[in-house]
Coordinates of C-alpha atoms in Angstrom, one line a residue:
X402 CA -0.3 -46.1 -27.6
X403 CA -4.2 -45.5 -27.8
X404 CA -6.6 -47.6 -29.9
X405 CA -6.9 -44.9 -32.5
X406 CA -3.1 -44.3 -32.8
X407 CA -1.7 -45.5 -36.2
X408 CA 0.2 -48.9 -36.2
X409 CA 3.3 -49.8 -37.9
X410 CA 4.9 -53.3 -38.5
X411 CA 6.7 -53.2 -35.4
X412 CA 3.5 -53.0 -33.3
X413 CA 2.3 -56.3 -34.9
X414 CA 5.6 -57.8 -34.1
X415 CA 5.3 -56.7 -30.5
X416 CA 1.8 -58.0 -30.2
X417 CA 3.2 -61.5 -31.1
X418 CA 6.2 -61.5 -28.8
X419 CA 4.4 -59.8 -25.9
X420 CA 3.3 -63.2 -24.5
X421 CA 6.9 -64.4 -24.2
X422 CA 8.4 -61.2 -22.7
X423 CA 7.9 -59.0 -19.7
X424 CA 6.1 -55.8 -20.4
X425 CA 9.1 -53.8 -19.4
X426 CA 11.1 -55.2 -22.1
X427 CA 8.7 -54.6 -25.0
X428 CA 9.4 -50.8 -25.2
X429 CA 13.1 -51.4 -25.5
X430 CA 12.6 -54.1 -28.1
X431 CA 10.2 -52.0 -30.2
X432 CA 12.6 -49.1 -30.0
X433 CA 15.5 -51.3 -31.2
X434 CA 13.5 -52.8 -34.0
X435 CA 12.3 -49.2 -35.1
X436 CA 15.9 -47.9 -35.0
X437 CA 17.1 -50.7 -37.0
X438 CA 14.3 -50.4 -39.6
X439 CA 14.7 -46.6 -39.9
X440 CA 18.5 -46.9 -40.3
X441 CA 17.8 -49.5 -43.2
X442 CA 15.3 -47.2 -45.0
X443 CA 17.6 -44.3 -44.6
X444 CA 20.7 -46.2 -46.0
X445 CA 18.7 -47.5 -48.9
X446 CA 17.4 -44.2 -49.9
X447 CA 20.8 -42.4 -49.6
X448 CA 22.5 -45.1 -51.7
X449 CA 19.8 -44.7 -54.3
X450 CA 20.1 -41.0 -54.4
X451 CA 23.8 -41.1 -54.7
X452 CA 23.9 -43.8 -57.3
X453 CA 22.4 -41.3 -59.7
X454 CA 25.5 -39.3 -59.1
X455 CA 28.0 -42.1 -59.7
X456 CA 29.2 -42.3 -56.0
X457 CA 28.5 -44.8 -53.4
X458 CA 27.5 -43.8 -49.8
X459 CA 30.6 -45.3 -48.1
X460 CA 32.7 -43.3 -50.7
X461 CA 31.0 -40.1 -49.7
X462 CA 31.1 -40.8 -46.0
X463 CA 35.0 -41.4 -46.1
X464 CA 35.4 -38.3 -48.3
X465 CA 33.3 -36.4 -45.8
X466 CA 35.3 -37.8 -42.9
X467 CA 38.5 -36.2 -44.6
X468 CA 36.6 -33.1 -45.6
X469 CA 35.9 -32.3 -42.1
X470 CA 39.5 -32.8 -40.8
X471 CA 40.8 -29.3 -41.0
X472 CA 43.1 -27.7 -42.0
X473 CA 44.8 -30.2 -44.2
X474 CA 42.1 -32.8 -44.8
X475 CA 44.3 -35.5 -43.4
X476 CA 43.9 -38.2 -40.9
X477 CA 45.5 -41.4 -39.9
X478 CA 44.2 -44.7 -41.1
X479 CA 43.7 -45.7 -37.5
X480 CA 41.5 -42.6 -37.0
X481 CA 39.6 -43.3 -40.0
X482 CA 38.9 -46.8 -38.7
X483 CA 37.5 -45.3 -35.4
X484 CA 35.6 -42.7 -36.9
X485 CA 33.8 -44.9 -39.6
X486 CA 33.7 -48.0 -37.3
X487 CA 35.5 -50.2 -39.8
X488 CA 38.1 -52.8 -39.4
X489 CA 41.7 -52.2 -40.5
X490 CA 41.2 -54.4 -43.6
X491 CA 38.1 -52.5 -44.6
X492 CA 39.8 -49.2 -44.2
X493 CA 42.8 -50.3 -46.4
X494 CA 40.3 -51.7 -49.0
X495 CA 38.3 -48.4 -49.2
X496 CA 41.3 -46.2 -49.3
X497 CA 42.8 -48.1 -52.1
X498 CA 39.7 -47.9 -54.1
X499 CA 39.5 -44.1 -53.5
X500 CA 43.1 -43.7 -54.2
X501 CA 42.6 -45.5 -57.6
X502 CA 40.0 -42.8 -58.4
X503 CA 42.4 -40.0 -57.4
X504 CA 40.2 -38.8 -54.5
X505 CA 42.6 -39.6 -51.8
X506 CA 46.4 -40.2 -51.3
X507 CA 48.2 -41.9 -48.7
X508 CA 51.7 -41.7 -47.2
X509 CA 53.7 -42.9 -44.2
X510 CA 53.4 -40.6 -41.3
X511 CA 56.8 -38.6 -40.8
X512 CA 56.6 -38.9 -37.0
X513 CA 55.6 -42.6 -36.8
X514 CA 56.6 -44.9 -39.7
X515 CA 54.2 -47.5 -38.7
X516 CA 51.3 -45.1 -39.3
X517 CA 49.6 -44.3 -42.7
X518 CA 48.1 -40.9 -43.2
X519 CA 45.3 -40.5 -45.7
X520 CA 44.6 -37.0 -47.4
X521 CA 41.8 -35.9 -49.4
X522 CA 43.0 -34.7 -52.8
X523 CA 41.6 -31.7 -54.7
X524 CA 39.6 -33.8 -57.1
X525 CA 38.3 -35.7 -54.0
X526 CA 37.3 -32.4 -52.3
X527 CA 35.5 -31.4 -55.5
X528 CA 33.6 -34.8 -55.9
X529 CA 32.5 -34.6 -52.2
X530 CA 31.3 -31.1 -52.7
X531 CA 29.3 -31.8 -55.9
X532 CA 27.2 -34.4 -54.1
X533 CA 27.0 -33.1 -50.4
X534 CA 23.7 -31.1 -51.4
X535 CA 22.1 -34.3 -52.7
X536 CA 22.7 -36.1 -49.5
X537 CA 21.6 -33.2 -47.4
X538 CA 18.3 -32.8 -49.4
X539 CA 17.6 -36.7 -49.0
X540 CA 18.3 -36.6 -45.4
X541 CA 15.8 -33.6 -45.0
X542 CA 13.3 -35.5 -47.1
X543 CA 13.6 -38.6 -45.1
X544 CA 13.1 -36.8 -41.7
X545 CA 10.4 -34.6 -42.9
X546 CA 7.8 -36.3 -40.8
X547 CA 9.4 -34.7 -37.8
X548 CA 9.0 -31.0 -37.3
X549 CA 12.3 -29.1 -36.3
X550 CA 11.6 -29.2 -32.5
X551 CA 10.9 -33.1 -32.7
X552 CA 14.2 -33.5 -34.6
X553 CA 16.0 -31.5 -31.8
X554 CA 14.3 -33.8 -29.2
X555 CA 15.2 -36.9 -31.0
X556 CA 18.8 -35.7 -31.6
X557 CA 19.2 -35.0 -27.9
X558 CA 17.8 -38.6 -26.9
X559 CA 20.0 -40.3 -29.3
X560 CA 23.0 -38.3 -28.3
X561 CA 22.4 -39.5 -24.7
X562 CA 22.2 -43.0 -25.9
X563 CA 25.3 -42.8 -28.0
X564 CA 27.3 -41.2 -25.1
X565 CA 26.2 -44.1 -22.9
X566 CA 27.4 -46.6 -25.6
X567 CA 30.6 -44.9 -26.8
X568 CA 31.5 -42.3 -24.2
X569 CA 31.7 -38.5 -24.4
X570 CA 33.8 -37.0 -27.2
X571 CA 35.4 -33.6 -27.0

């Protein structure tokens, strides 16, 4: 960073902790702090946008997860847990809440009676479709500081990081 580069809150934090850490660690620390703050800002803004439509972010994310599962919009509770990075209890709680709204249904898997299948209902599909555009517009606005090429580069860098953390996915 040059002297004329704009500074953010993280730069001030790094200035303070620089005395206690190796210079090599500071870039990693700054990046982790920035990623966490960016994620926080994005989540807060998306929740605010969706609240105006009477839907919570976690509700839309679960509906979207099922919406993408073609052709039947159905997935096991275990797969939901893995895809959404939730505990078994959290999946059960969320599915129950969406089931009460009529947006999903659940049934015992015919080939494995220990497994629960969660299916997106027609009202759930309609509700998700109503608010997808709102979320997409908010995401576009949140990332508008980056031109398209920078977004592609950032996506590539973060994909590399996620693969190193989670492994490849087919």
